Amino acid sequence: MKYVGKSIKRVEDPKLITGKGSYVDDIELPGTYYVMFLRSELPHAFIKVKSRENVFLGSQINPGRDFPIASNEVTYVGQPIAAVVARDRYEAQDLLESIEVEYQQLPFEVDPFKAMEDKVKVYSKLESNIHIKKEFFGGEPLKEIDKSPVVLTGELHNQRVIASPMETRGIVAWFDGNRLNVWSSTQSAHYLRRNLVSFLGISNIRVVQPDVGGAFGSKIITHPEEYAVSYLALKLGVPLKWIATRREEMITAGHGRDKWLRYKIGVNRDGTIRVLMGTVIGNLGAPYADANDDDGGNILSAARMLPGPYKIKHGYITAYGVNTNLTPTTSYRGAGRPEATYFIESIMEEVANELKIDPFEIRMRNVVRPEDMPFTNPFNITYDTGNYVEILNQSKPYYESLKSEATPSEECVGLGMYVEITAFGPWETARVYAKYDGKIVVVSGTGPHGQGEGTAFAQLAADVLEIPMELVEVKWGDTDIIEDGIGTWGSRTATIGGSAVMQASQELKKRIMEAAAKSMEADLEEIEYSEGKIRHKKTGKSIDLSEAIKSAYKLGIPLDVTSVYPVKKPTTPYGVHMALISVDKETGMIKVKKYVALDDIGNVINPLLAEGQIHGGSLQGISQALYEEAVFSDGLLQNGNFGDYTIPTAVETPKFSWRYVVNGLSPHPTGSKGVGEAGAVVGTPVIMSAIQRCLGKKFNYMPINLERALA
Amino acid sequence: MYPPKFGYVIPDSIDEVNEFLSEHEDAKALAGGHSLIPMLKLRILRPSYLVELKGLNELHYLVNEQKRIRIGALTTHYEILKSNLPLLSEAASTVADPQVRNMGTIGGVISHLDPSADYPASLIAMDATVKIKGVKGEREEPFKDFAKDMFSPDLNPGDLVKEIIVPDFSGYTYSYKKLERRAGDFAIVGVAVLMRKESGVIKDVRIGLTAVNNKAVRAYEAEKMLLDRSLDDKLLEEASTKAMEYANPTSDIRGSSEYKKKMTKVMTKRALLDAYKR
């Protein structure tokens, strides 16, 4: 009985396919009032809001400050400036319409390059619009660029997109007279709790993450509305609910990517890259600290991961995070790493075209060789384990086969390679305990919201305890049921959360053995544990797990273990993805027909679920290349609904196939690396590579919609 | 997301609908609700009352008579796509997505008159007639006159579209070509073609364009070029270039005016060729 490595079906499914999930808007408390937010219609202005009954202003929620709720000055369209409280959502909407706002319009800036000049301050209290400036330097880039026989320069834009989870943000908050209870559509109950504790100045807060309908990075941070609703719940003493409408969601949350690269690379005539230099500029949008801290880190990731899986020893990158009068950006699936991968893969394609080298060959000539592993790139990121040459070799037949299928002149094959950092720290928790009746309960400090780690954790715990998975129940998302936690993001959950689960399960197993030994009047060395049974080596007498658990209770041995698993370094999966596309050269319609992915994500805990992550991520990556873009005019989002913001349907989705190889385990007990973001990291450049081959020209912007394909 | 307050009327007959609508000029008739309710949810419209048509079976039929087909205003897209009508069934199959097609009605589409709607390209090509019932009785009007401008049907207070009448085009070949960014979208460009051939010679041809003008238009000059001729590459090129001249599209999130104009030609070409080959 071994579960890890098997395609076990999701334990999460039965309740979700019978409509018995409980998402935040399914939670009903008696006497709930509904909250809605009045939002700025201008990108930058001083505001005066007339106070009236059941309307709460920024000056009440956060006096003297403009975040989370603007009290005096707004810095983006959609920024909340007042909350209304009403008996139901219809009345709340009516009340919103009755509020008078006086705007005194101020100059605004949405272009980060212009914002960097600081001629227009996007917020009057900023010293500079430049929020972050950081330089990364490795080797001897200046010397190398002079020595390079070929030097190429260019600019690339990885456009702003919107995460668009099917369930928007939402929160229910209720102060019960003793403490504040919060249910939120969030990526981590514990992280949200810590933020609320610091904002409200009270620690008696319980946060529950109920079922969550996706997030893709957009629900990591604590949003202005979560602070405001929690504050109002404390103040008003009645249960409050806020659920974002889709338009509200699209205007104010989930904005990601939006980074530029201006580059200069030095290349040998054989296509090997000697040096990579340039500037990464990220448009952070308005200065909301929670968001800027989040995406600021992503800009640094984008800069430091620029060398990709290639053996580039010399580099010099300056990274800027710049505030503008747009919606604050946050993490979106990949969080900086897709931008880096898109940038370096676009550059590889350019080098291949410029020097007339096969796109497969150019990568083969540049990848880090197995003898160089672990390899530290010039910006001090270490690629821990794996064999990049080997995965390219294994991909080649798929690449050739797709190429042979392509109808000349209208179909093309593109490819992309990536290396990614996953499984970030600083730590994660797991609690594993045994009920008197033999039930094993696993509680994780992570916050799965669709990725299926409930199943993975059950597999891991069942394997450690050598018992059927049915005996294991997995829970998460309640600050009351485990000491603390970090959360689900950075493709960390199965690996870091899973390692904590293994640690706690091993400790529980040890305690059960202690109890068994005592009850059998044996020394610990005299007994052995196998398949949920504890056997006395000499006498052959054995008891099963449930008996051992019962005796532990009788002997007063606690079977409730919490482990904290600390993390030193991220671990680096990698892979090669390919796609066959067709281009209708009259209309510009591009279709992705087939998509083949090969990944090395270390030990694969559950291939079925890992493949699901690759399909989902790759489709989002494809969509960034072909369909998605947040379009603004005067700081106002022009496509804030699903009619105009085109996320793909089943019709636009290609046939996926996935293979995995295991040439590099992570150092963690699970041996696994992250896979949650990989597809989104590499999917975009794969499609761009195919498009550029089909159309015989270079694009430095996306998406390549119908019209742009003809441009 | 949240409509404003409104009153709600469940009438017993069409007469009652006419009467109520004429007495309450800002009341709106509710058919499939897949344009009206989205507008209410955005609070673009604030009617005093909605008048529910769903129970009125006398508006819900599809009769194939000799030489003409009478379609009750409440007939849904799904019912039209299942009914094997030349051209119109094909157009119905491209409207939005399955759930919308289960609810949306032809009467609703033409009373709403979104300039990117699918039906109008076909209805204009088919010389469809609209039967309108008001407090003073019924009248019939050609679709091209009924569609006065975008979102502007020729309906007076109290009027209701009762029926759409299209000639029977049995023996014609046809094609509706819709260019869309993504399945379920409104048309970037839609071209409807009806064609009657005798041994490869075009004896009648009708070309309707949607999404490229305030309202659907017929490309008459292009039709004339094709009459009494066999289709070859040169003629196809000329006729679709001519059809393109009828397009006066606006730039929006679906594409620039120049792109849509070019696509009018491409889609006309494809629709003509498709109809010709069928």
PDB file of N, CA, C and O in Angstrom, chain A residues 36 89-90 93-94 97 243 245 584 586-589 627 631 638-639 642-649 651-652 706-707 710, chain B residues 1-5 42-43 46 179-185 188 253-260 262-263 266-267 269-270:
ATOM      1  N   MET A  36     -21.089  47.439   0.597  1.00  0.00           N
ATOM      2  CA  MET A  36     -20.589  47.710  -0.748  1.00  0.00           C
ATOM      3  C   MET A  36     -19.689  48.920  -0.684  1.00  0.00           C
ATOM      4  O   MET A  36     -19.774  49.709   0.264  1.00  0.00           O
ATOM      5  N   ARG A  89     -28.051  43.486  -0.736  1.00  0.00           N
ATOM      6  CA  ARG A  89     -27.128  44.034  -1.729  1.00  0.00           C
ATOM      7  C   ARG A  89     -27.811  45.028  -2.657  1.00  0.00           C
ATOM      8  O   ARG A  89     -27.189  45.941  -3.174  1.00  0.00           O
ATOM      9  N   TYR A  90     -29.120  44.813  -2.853  1.00  0.00           N
ATOM     10  CA  TYR A  90     -29.856  45.713  -3.745  1.00  0.00           C
ATOM     11  C   TYR A  90     -29.964  47.088  -3.103  1.00  0.00           C
ATOM     12  O   TYR A  90     -29.709  48.106  -3.734  1.00  0.00           O
ATOM     13  N   GLN A  93     -26.625  48.832  -3.148  1.00  0.00           N
ATOM     14  CA  GLN A  93     -26.356  49.457  -4.454  1.00  0.00           C
ATOM     15  C   GLN A  93     -27.144  50.771  -4.586  1.00  0.00           C
ATOM     16  O   GLN A  93     -26.617  51.769  -5.075  1.00  0.00           O
ATOM     17  N   ASP A  94     -28.384  50.772  -4.128  1.00  0.00           N
ATOM     18  CA  ASP A  94     -29.187  52.008  -4.154  1.00  0.00           C
ATOM     19  C   ASP A  94     -28.519  53.096  -3.307  1.00  0.00           C
ATOM     20  O   ASP A  94     -28.427  54.247  -3.726  1.00  0.00           O
ATOM     21  N   GLU A  97     -25.575  54.825  -4.887  1.00  0.00           N
ATOM     22  CA  GLU A  97     -25.905  55.824  -5.909  1.00  0.00           C
ATOM     23  C   GLU A  97     -26.281  57.170  -5.301  1.00  0.00           C
ATOM     24  O   GLU A  97     -26.267  58.183  -5.990  1.00  0.00           O
ATOM     25  N   ILE A 243     -19.303  40.834  -1.008  1.00  0.00           N
ATOM     26  CA  ILE A 243     -18.912  39.976  -2.131  1.00  0.00           C
ATOM     27  C   ILE A 243     -18.718  40.892  -3.330  1.00  0.00           C
ATOM     28  O   ILE A 243     -19.645  41.620  -3.707  1.00  0.00           O
ATOM     29  N   THR A 245     -18.579  42.276  -7.021  1.00  0.00           N
ATOM     30  CA  THR A 245     -19.171  41.944  -8.330  1.00  0.00           C
ATOM     31  C   THR A 245     -18.004  41.712  -9.292  1.00  0.00           C
ATOM     32  O   THR A 245     -16.861  42.088  -9.005  1.00  0.00           O
ATOM     33  N   ASP A 584      -4.573  31.639 -39.391  1.00  0.00           N
ATOM     34  CA  ASP A 584      -5.368  31.999 -40.563  1.00  0.00           C
ATOM     35  C   ASP A 584      -4.823  33.339 -41.034  1.00  0.00           C
ATOM     36  O   ASP A 584      -5.031  34.368 -40.393  1.00  0.00           O
ATOM     37  N   GLU A 586      -5.529  35.259 -43.372  1.00  0.00           N
ATOM     38  CA  GLU A 586      -6.455  36.288 -43.847  1.00  0.00           C
ATOM     39  C   GLU A 586      -7.128  37.041 -42.700  1.00  0.00           C
ATOM     40  O   GLU A 586      -7.348  38.234 -42.776  1.00  0.00           O
ATOM     41  N   THR A 587      -7.469  36.303 -41.623  1.00  0.00           N
ATOM     42  CA  THR A 587      -8.177  36.952 -40.512  1.00  0.00           C
ATOM     43  C   THR A 587      -7.263  37.229 -39.321  1.00  0.00           C
ATOM     44  O   THR A 587      -7.597  38.040 -38.463  1.00  0.00           O
ATOM     45  N   GLY A 588      -6.150  36.518 -39.251  1.00  0.00           N
ATOM     46  CA  GLY A 588      -5.270  36.660 -38.097  1.00  0.00           C
ATOM     47  C   GLY A 588      -5.635  35.719 -36.956  1.00  0.00           C
ATOM     48  O   GLY A 588      -5.027  35.748 -35.891  1.00  0.00           O
ATOM     49  N   MET A 589      -6.618  34.855 -37.189  1.00  0.00           N
ATOM     50  CA  MET A 589      -7.063  33.932 -36.138  1.00  0.00           C
ATOM     51  C   MET A 589      -5.996  32.863 -35.895  1.00  0.00           C
ATOM     52  O   MET A 589      -5.606  32.149 -36.808  1.00  0.00           O
ATOM     53  N   TYR A 627      -4.982  36.193 -25.891  1.00  0.00           N
ATOM     54  CA  TYR A 627      -6.301  36.784 -25.621  1.00  0.00           C
ATOM     55  C   TYR A 627      -6.331  37.901 -24.593  1.00  0.00           C
ATOM     56  O   TYR A 627      -7.161  38.798 -24.685  1.00  0.00           O
ATOM     57  N   VAL A 631      -6.917  46.661 -20.850  1.00  0.00           N
ATOM     58  CA  VAL A 631      -6.801  47.830 -21.735  1.00  0.00           C
ATOM     59  C   VAL A 631      -7.321  49.061 -20.990  1.00  0.00           C
ATOM     60  O   VAL A 631      -8.443  49.053 -20.475  1.00  0.00           O
ATOM     61  N   GLN A 638     -10.949  49.432 -19.766  1.00  0.00           N
ATOM     62  CA  GLN A 638     -11.948  49.408 -20.839  1.00  0.00           C
ATOM     63  C   GLN A 638     -12.637  48.047 -20.985  1.00  0.00           C
ATOM     64  O   GLN A 638     -13.658  47.944 -21.638  1.00  0.00           O
ATOM     65  N   ASN A 639     -12.021  47.024 -20.431  1.00  0.00           N
ATOM     66  CA  ASN A 639     -12.597  45.689 -20.641  1.00  0.00           C
ATOM     67  C   ASN A 639     -12.789  44.950 -19.310  1.00  0.00           C
ATOM     68  O   ASN A 639     -12.291  43.851 -19.120  1.00  0.00           O
ATOM     69  N   PHE A 642     -16.359  39.844 -18.562  1.00  0.00           N
ATOM     70  CA  PHE A 642     -15.953  38.658 -19.326  1.00  0.00           C
ATOM     71  C   PHE A 642     -16.415  38.687 -20.783  1.00  0.00           C
ATOM     72  O   PHE A 642     -16.051  37.819 -21.570  1.00  0.00           O
ATOM     73  N   GLY A 643     -17.247  39.665 -21.130  1.00  0.00           N
ATOM     74  CA  GLY A 643     -17.561  39.846 -22.553  1.00  0.00           C
ATOM     75  C   GLY A 643     -16.381  40.463 -23.283  1.00  0.00           C
ATOM     76  O   GLY A 643     -16.068  40.090 -24.413  1.00  0.00           O
ATOM     77  N   ASP A 644     -15.713  41.392 -22.622  1.00  0.00           N
ATOM     78  CA  ASP A 644     -14.634  42.130 -23.277  1.00  0.00           C
ATOM     79  C   ASP A 644     -13.247  41.624 -22.903  1.00  0.00           C
ATOM     80  O   ASP A 644     -12.313  41.739 -23.676  1.00  0.00           O
ATOM     81  N   TYR A 645     -13.100  41.112 -21.693  1.00  0.00           N
ATOM     82  CA  TYR A 645     -11.817  40.545 -21.268  1.00  0.00           C
ATOM     83  C   TYR A 645     -11.898  39.050 -21.546  1.00  0.00           C
ATOM     84  O   TYR A 645     -12.604  38.306 -20.849  1.00  0.00           O
ATOM     85  N   THR A 646     -11.186  38.624 -22.603  1.00  0.00           N
ATOM     86  CA  THR A 646     -11.474  37.299 -23.160  1.00  0.00           C
ATOM     87  C   THR A 646     -10.592  36.206 -22.572  1.00  0.00           C
ATOM     88  O   THR A 646      -9.542  35.887 -23.125  1.00  0.00           O
ATOM     89  N   ILE A 647     -11.041  35.626 -21.470  1.00  0.00           N
ATOM     90  CA  ILE A 647     -10.390  34.394 -21.036  1.00  0.00           C
ATOM     91  C   ILE A 647     -10.954  33.256 -21.904  1.00  0.00           C
ATOM     92  O   ILE A 647     -12.086  33.332 -22.370  1.00  0.00           O
ATOM     93  N   PRO A 648     -10.134  32.248 -22.165  1.00  0.00           N
ATOM     94  CA  PRO A 648     -10.527  31.257 -23.164  1.00  0.00           C
ATOM     95  C   PRO A 648     -11.662  30.322 -22.721  1.00  0.00           C
ATOM     96  O   PRO A 648     -11.876  30.121 -21.528  1.00  0.00           O
ATOM     97  N   THR A 649     -12.366  29.786 -23.702  1.00  0.00           N
ATOM     98  CA  THR A 649     -13.383  28.755 -23.459  1.00  0.00           C
ATOM     99  C   THR A 649     -12.787  27.403 -23.878  1.00  0.00           C
ATOM    100  O   THR A 649     -11.644  27.343 -24.354  1.00  0.00           O
ATOM    101  N   VAL A 651     -13.447  25.855 -26.432  1.00  0.00           N
ATOM    102  CA  VAL A 651     -13.189  25.894 -27.881  1.00  0.00           C
ATOM    103  C   VAL A 651     -11.755  26.354 -28.174  1.00  0.00           C
ATOM    104  O   VAL A 651     -11.124  25.893 -29.119  1.00  0.00           O
ATOM    105  N   GLU A 652     -11.240  27.263 -27.352  1.00  0.00           N
ATOM    106  CA  GLU A 652      -9.891  27.797 -27.585  1.00  0.00           C
ATOM    107  C   GLU A 652      -8.804  26.915 -26.964  1.00  0.00           C
ATOM    108  O   GLU A 652      -7.615  27.210 -27.096  1.00  0.00           O
ATOM    109  N   LEU A 706      -6.310  38.891 -33.198  1.00  0.00           N
ATOM    110  CA  LEU A 706      -6.476  38.716 -34.641  1.00  0.00           C
ATOM    111  C   LEU A 706      -5.832  39.845 -35.433  1.00  0.00           C
ATOM    112  O   LEU A 706      -5.093  39.626 -36.384  1.00  0.00           O
ATOM    113  N   GLU A 707      -6.153  41.054 -35.020  1.00  0.00           N
ATOM    114  CA  GLU A 707      -5.684  42.208 -35.791  1.00  0.00           C
ATOM    115  C   GLU A 707      -4.168  42.339 -35.757  1.00  0.00           C
ATOM    116  O   GLU A 707      -3.531  42.628 -36.764  1.00  0.00           O
ATOM    117  N   LEU A 710      -2.061  40.307 -38.082  1.00  0.00           N
ATOM    118  CA  LEU A 710      -1.973  40.775 -39.459  1.00  0.00           C
ATOM    119  C   LEU A 710      -1.119  42.026 -39.589  1.00  0.00           C
ATOM    120  O   LEU A 710      -0.762  42.425 -40.690  1.00  0.00           O
TER     121      LEU A 710
ATOM    122  N   MET B   1     -24.605  44.501 -11.260  1.00  0.00           N
ATOM    123  CA  MET B   1     -25.050  43.192 -10.785  1.00  0.00           C
ATOM    124  C   MET B   1     -26.468  43.267 -10.218  1.00  0.00           C
ATOM    125  O   MET B   1     -27.240  42.336 -10.364  1.00  0.00           O
ATOM    126  N   TYR B   2     -26.781  44.406  -9.573  1.00  0.00           N
ATOM    127  CA  TYR B   2     -28.062  44.503  -8.881  1.00  0.00           C
ATOM    128  C   TYR B   2     -28.983  45.489  -9.597  1.00  0.00           C
ATOM    129  O   TYR B   2     -28.707  46.675  -9.622  1.00  0.00           O
ATOM    130  N   PRO B   3     -30.072  44.988 -10.186  1.00  0.00           N
ATOM    131  CA  PRO B   3     -30.995  45.872 -10.909  1.00  0.00           C
ATOM    132  C   PRO B   3     -31.618  46.891  -9.971  1.00  0.00           C
ATOM    133  O   PRO B   3     -31.726  46.649  -8.764  1.00  0.00           O
ATOM    134  N   PRO B   4     -32.049  48.013 -10.522  1.00  0.00           N
ATOM    135  CA  PRO B   4     -32.809  48.957  -9.705  1.00  0.00           C
ATOM    136  C   PRO B   4     -34.195  48.375  -9.436  1.00  0.00           C
ATOM    137  O   PRO B   4     -34.578  47.356 -10.031  1.00  0.00           O
ATOM    138  N   LYS B   5     -34.970  49.015  -8.569  1.00  0.00           N
ATOM    139  CA  LYS B   5     -36.329  48.529  -8.291  1.00  0.00           C
ATOM    140  C   LYS B   5     -37.214  48.731  -9.509  1.00  0.00           C
ATOM    141  O   LYS B   5     -37.063  49.694 -10.244  1.00  0.00           O
ATOM    142  N   LEU B  42     -26.660  46.350 -14.948  1.00  0.00           N
ATOM    143  CA  LEU B  42     -25.692  47.455 -15.012  1.00  0.00           C
ATOM    144  C   LEU B  42     -26.366  48.793 -14.738  1.00  0.00           C
ATOM    145  O   LEU B  42     -25.731  49.838 -14.775  1.00  0.00           O
ATOM    146  N   ARG B  43     -27.654  48.748 -14.504  1.00  0.00           N
ATOM    147  CA  ARG B  43     -28.474  49.954 -14.271  1.00  0.00           C
ATOM    148  C   ARG B  43     -28.368  50.946 -15.429  1.00  0.00           C
ATOM    149  O   ARG B  43     -28.390  52.164 -15.228  1.00  0.00           O
ATOM    150  N   ARG B  46     -33.683  51.938 -16.440  1.00  0.00           N
ATOM    151  CA  ARG B  46     -34.417  51.993 -15.180  1.00  0.00           C
ATOM    152  C   ARG B  46     -35.915  52.053 -15.472  1.00  0.00           C
ATOM    153  O   ARG B  46     -36.567  53.080 -15.262  1.00  0.00           O
ATOM    154  N   LEU B 179     -17.052  36.122 -37.706  1.00  0.00           N
ATOM    155  CA  LEU B 179     -15.702  36.192 -37.162  1.00  0.00           C
ATOM    156  C   LEU B 179     -15.812  36.615 -35.715  1.00  0.00           C
ATOM    157  O   LEU B 179     -16.429  37.630 -35.401  1.00  0.00           O
ATOM    158  N   GLU B 180     -15.243  35.812 -34.822  1.00  0.00           N
ATOM    159  CA  GLU B 180     -15.313  36.154 -33.404  1.00  0.00           C
ATOM    160  C   GLU B 180     -13.971  35.886 -32.735  1.00  0.00           C
ATOM    161  O   GLU B 180     -13.211  35.033 -33.174  1.00  0.00           O
ATOM    162  N   ARG B 181     -13.717  36.646 -31.661  1.00  0.00           N
ATOM    163  CA  ARG B 181     -12.441  36.504 -30.965  1.00  0.00           C
ATOM    164  C   ARG B 181     -12.393  35.193 -30.216  1.00  0.00           C
ATOM    165  O   ARG B 181     -11.346  34.591 -30.018  1.00  0.00           O
ATOM    166  N   ARG B 182     -13.554  34.753 -29.799  1.00  0.00           N
ATOM    167  CA  ARG B 182     -13.634  33.623 -28.879  1.00  0.00           C
ATOM    168  C   ARG B 182     -15.057  33.087 -28.950  1.00  0.00           C
ATOM    169  O   ARG B 182     -15.996  33.866 -29.175  1.00  0.00           O
ATOM    170  N   ALA B 183     -15.226  31.786 -28.769  1.00  0.00           N
ATOM    171  CA  ALA B 183     -16.566  31.203 -28.841  1.00  0.00           C
ATOM    172  C   ALA B 183     -17.510  31.932 -27.894  1.00  0.00           C
ATOM    173  O   ALA B 183     -17.141  32.233 -26.764  1.00  0.00           O
ATOM    174  N   GLY B 184     -18.725  32.215 -28.356  1.00  0.00           N
ATOM    175  CA  GLY B 184     -19.721  32.838 -27.494  1.00  0.00           C
ATOM    176  C   GLY B 184     -19.766  34.353 -27.599  1.00  0.00           C
ATOM    177  O   GLY B 184     -20.610  34.994 -26.988  1.00  0.00           O
ATOM    178  N   ASP B 185     -18.849  34.923 -28.373  1.00  0.00           N
ATOM    179  CA  ASP B 185     -18.759  36.376 -28.457  1.00  0.00           C
ATOM    180  C   ASP B 185     -19.760  36.924 -29.488  1.00  0.00           C
ATOM    181  O   ASP B 185     -20.286  36.186 -30.320  1.00  0.00           O
ATOM    182  N   ILE B 188     -17.361  40.107 -34.705  1.00  0.00           N
ATOM    183  CA  ILE B 188     -16.495  41.220 -35.133  1.00  0.00           C
ATOM    184  C   ILE B 188     -17.045  41.662 -36.489  1.00  0.00           C
ATOM    185  O   ILE B 188     -17.229  42.844 -36.748  1.00  0.00           O
ATOM    186  N   ILE B 253     -13.068  47.517 -28.862  1.00  0.00           N
ATOM    187  CA  ILE B 253     -12.218  46.499 -28.250  1.00  0.00           C
ATOM    188  C   ILE B 253     -12.094  45.255 -29.155  1.00  0.00           C
ATOM    189  O   ILE B 253     -11.148  44.489 -29.040  1.00  0.00           O
ATOM    190  N   ARG B 254     -13.024  45.078 -30.092  1.00  0.00           N
ATOM    191  CA  ARG B 254     -12.962  43.915 -30.986  1.00  0.00           C
ATOM    192  C   ARG B 254     -12.082  44.159 -32.207  1.00  0.00           C
ATOM    193  O   ARG B 254     -11.803  43.237 -32.966  1.00  0.00           O
ATOM    194  N   GLY B 255     -11.662  45.397 -32.430  1.00  0.00           N
ATOM    195  CA  GLY B 255     -10.784  45.649 -33.571  1.00  0.00           C
ATOM    196  C   GLY B 255     -10.969  47.056 -34.102  1.00  0.00           C
ATOM    197  O   GLY B 255     -11.967  47.714 -33.818  1.00  0.00           O
ATOM    198  N   SER B 256      -9.987  47.467 -34.906  1.00  0.00           N
ATOM    199  CA  SER B 256     -10.059  48.810 -35.480  1.00  0.00           C
ATOM    200  C   SER B 256     -11.026  48.797 -36.649  1.00  0.00           C
ATOM    201  O   SER B 256     -11.350  47.744 -37.208  1.00  0.00           O
ATOM    202  N   SER B 257     -11.445  49.988 -37.025  1.00  0.00           N
ATOM    203  CA  SER B 257     -12.332  50.128 -38.169  1.00  0.00           C
ATOM    204  C   SER B 257     -11.686  49.555 -39.436  1.00  0.00           C
ATOM    205  O   SER B 257     -12.334  48.861 -40.220  1.00  0.00           O
ATOM    206  N   GLU B 258     -10.385  49.791 -39.615  1.00  0.00           N
ATOM    207  CA  GLU B 258      -9.695  49.300 -40.824  1.00  0.00           C
ATOM    208  C   GLU B 258      -9.708  47.771 -40.863  1.00  0.00           C
ATOM    209  O   GLU B 258      -9.951  47.160 -41.894  1.00  0.00           O
ATOM    210  N   TYR B 259      -9.421  47.185 -39.706  1.00  0.00           N
ATOM    211  CA  TYR B 259      -9.394  45.718 -39.650  1.00  0.00           C
ATOM    212  C   TYR B 259     -10.766  45.145 -39.975  1.00  0.00           C
ATOM    213  O   TYR B 259     -10.908  44.223 -40.779  1.00  0.00           O
ATOM    214  N   LYS B 260     -11.793  45.714 -39.364  1.00  0.00           N
ATOM    215  CA  LYS B 260     -13.141  45.177 -39.583  1.00  0.00           C
ATOM    216  C   LYS B 260     -13.545  45.330 -41.045  1.00  0.00           C
ATOM    217  O   LYS B 260     -14.241  44.469 -41.596  1.00  0.00           O
ATOM    218  N   LYS B 262     -11.519  45.304 -43.638  1.00  0.00           N
ATOM    219  CA  LYS B 262     -10.817  44.233 -44.369  1.00  0.00           C
ATOM    220  C   LYS B 262     -11.499  42.894 -44.146  1.00  0.00           C
ATOM    221  O   LYS B 262     -11.620  42.077 -45.062  1.00  0.00           O
ATOM    222  N   MET B 263     -11.921  42.659 -42.908  1.00  0.00           N
ATOM    223  CA  MET B 263     -12.534  41.366 -42.595  1.00  0.00           C
ATOM    224  C   MET B 263     -13.909  41.221 -43.252  1.00  0.00           C
ATOM    225  O   MET B 263     -14.352  40.106 -43.507  1.00  0.00           O
ATOM    226  N   VAL B 266     -13.013  39.614 -46.381  1.00  0.00           N
ATOM    227  CA  VAL B 266     -12.604  38.210 -46.200  1.00  0.00           C
ATOM    228  C   VAL B 266     -13.821  37.327 -45.902  1.00  0.00           C
ATOM    229  O   VAL B 266     -13.988  36.249 -46.486  1.00  0.00           O
ATOM    230  N   MET B 267     -14.671  37.802 -45.015  1.00  0.00           N
ATOM    231  CA  MET B 267     -15.830  36.994 -44.616  1.00  0.00           C
ATOM    232  C   MET B 267     -16.853  36.908 -45.744  1.00  0.00           C
ATOM    233  O   MET B 267     -17.514  35.877 -45.917  1.00  0.00           O
ATOM    234  N   LYS B 269     -16.114  36.927 -48.917  1.00  0.00           N
ATOM    235  CA  LYS B 269     -15.500  35.959 -49.826  1.00  0.00           C
ATOM    236  C   LYS B 269     -15.807  34.535 -49.368  1.00  0.00           C
ATOM    237  O   LYS B 269     -16.219  33.683 -50.146  1.00  0.00           O
ATOM    238  N   ARG B 270     -15.592  34.303 -48.095  1.00  0.00           N
ATOM    239  CA  ARG B 270     -15.785  32.948 -47.563  1.00  0.00           C
ATOM    240  C   ARG B 270     -17.258  32.539 -47.611  1.00  0.00           C
ATOM    241  O   ARG B 270     -17.567  31.385 -47.922  1.00  0.00           O
TER     242      ARG B 270
END
